[in-house]
Amino acid sequence: MSKYARYHLIGTVLIFFLGGIVNMTVFCPNCLKEPFFLSRNFNISFCYSGAAWAAYWKGSEFLVELWDKHIPWIVAPLKRFFVSLVSITIYVFLVVWALDIYFDLVFFEKSFSEVFEDSNSSFTTSLMITLGINVFMHGRGFLISWRQASIDVEKLKTEQVSTQYESLKNQVNPHFLFNSFNALSSLVYEDQDKAVEFIRKLSNVYRYVLECKDEEVVELSKEMDFAKNFIFLQKIRFGDNLSFDINTSNPSAYVPPLAIQILIENAVKHNVVSEQYPLNVKLDIDDEYCTITNNLKEKKTKDSTGIGLDNLISRYRYLTDKEVKVEKTENTFVVKLPLLKIEK
């Protein structure tokens, strides 16, 4: 038996006995006195009470978990209230009828008319008990969700700070600055107009990283403008050894800041870029995904901490149910980023 199943079995048994004791003490105090105590009818009534409490409790637990998953309070509170109320009422009605029919017909040998009268009289009490259980369950679920949401927010902030720090560090580390200034020094003598453009795009890269540091998501168009500036710098550095193919339908969508740049930078960092082994990076953007594909010729040693993609995947888990898809074959590496739709 699994740990999960054992936990629920022990919980059900405890609820059965505690519910039976509470029910017999509160609603039938004379049942605990002689001569009824420990008689056949007492045992049957105790089993009925315990089974009812176990059914109400575990059923309420199931319904709360079900609606938490499909109709969260934060998304549709009014709808959730009515759906919960109706489902609980129907559930209690079915449980009362099932227990009354079984116990009254089998053990007390009552007629259907007597069973019907007993069920109607016990339905209101059972519903009030179950509603009380549900108030507890919903309150507990709300506190757990609130606590988890707080943890997720702090985790997201940490990952954003880590990603921003990593990106800033990559842009200002000695290797990047040396390569950028080296390329710029060559351009100054060869093509002054392109040198001016290089400086402008390098400035845009730094400005964008600083501007989006407090944003959870940014417009895809802005991220693509930034990515194109970054691509320009890389193209100057590697020349024809590095090629980019961008196909986009320009959807109105959002992505986490620096998402596309991180994947482009990873492709350059992790792979050989040379005349013998040129690197080809392809960006395909449709209405649902931004797909970044590159051919593989991995370096033996990589100048990378390896946290960029992991942090990006974690940020997506917080922002959407859609997963980042990563596919690695012998010759290619593909990452599909879900595009986020935000209603204004």
Short mmCIF file of N, CA, C and O in Angstrom, two decimals, residues 9 19 126 159 234 331:
data_model
loop_
_atom_site.label_atom_id
_atom_site.label_comp_id
_atom_site.label_asym_id
_atom_site.label_seq_id
_atom_site.Cartn_x
_atom_site.Cartn_y
_atom_site.Cartn_z
N LEU A 9 -6.42 6.03 4.48
CA LEU A 9 -7.08 4.95 5.23
C LEU A 9 -7.08 5.25 6.72
O LEU A 9 -8.12 5.12 7.40
N GLY A 19 -16.13 10.69 14.66
CA GLY A 19 -17.45 11.15 14.22
C GLY A 19 -18.56 10.40 14.93
O GLY A 19 -19.58 11.00 15.32
N SER A 126 -27.61 16.82 8.50
CA SER A 126 -26.44 16.33 7.77
C SER A 126 -25.85 17.42 6.88
O SER A 126 -24.64 17.56 6.76
N GLU A 159 14.27 34.11 -8.88
CA GLU A 159 14.71 33.64 -10.20
C GLU A 159 14.88 34.79 -11.17
O GLU A 159 15.78 34.78 -12.01
N GLN A 234 26.43 39.83 -32.24
CA GLN A 234 27.02 38.51 -32.44
C GLN A 234 27.45 38.29 -33.90
O GLN A 234 28.48 37.66 -34.16
N ASN A 331 21.75 16.04 -33.77
CA ASN A 331 22.22 17.14 -34.62
C ASN A 331 21.61 18.50 -34.29
O ASN A 331 22.12 19.53 -34.75
#
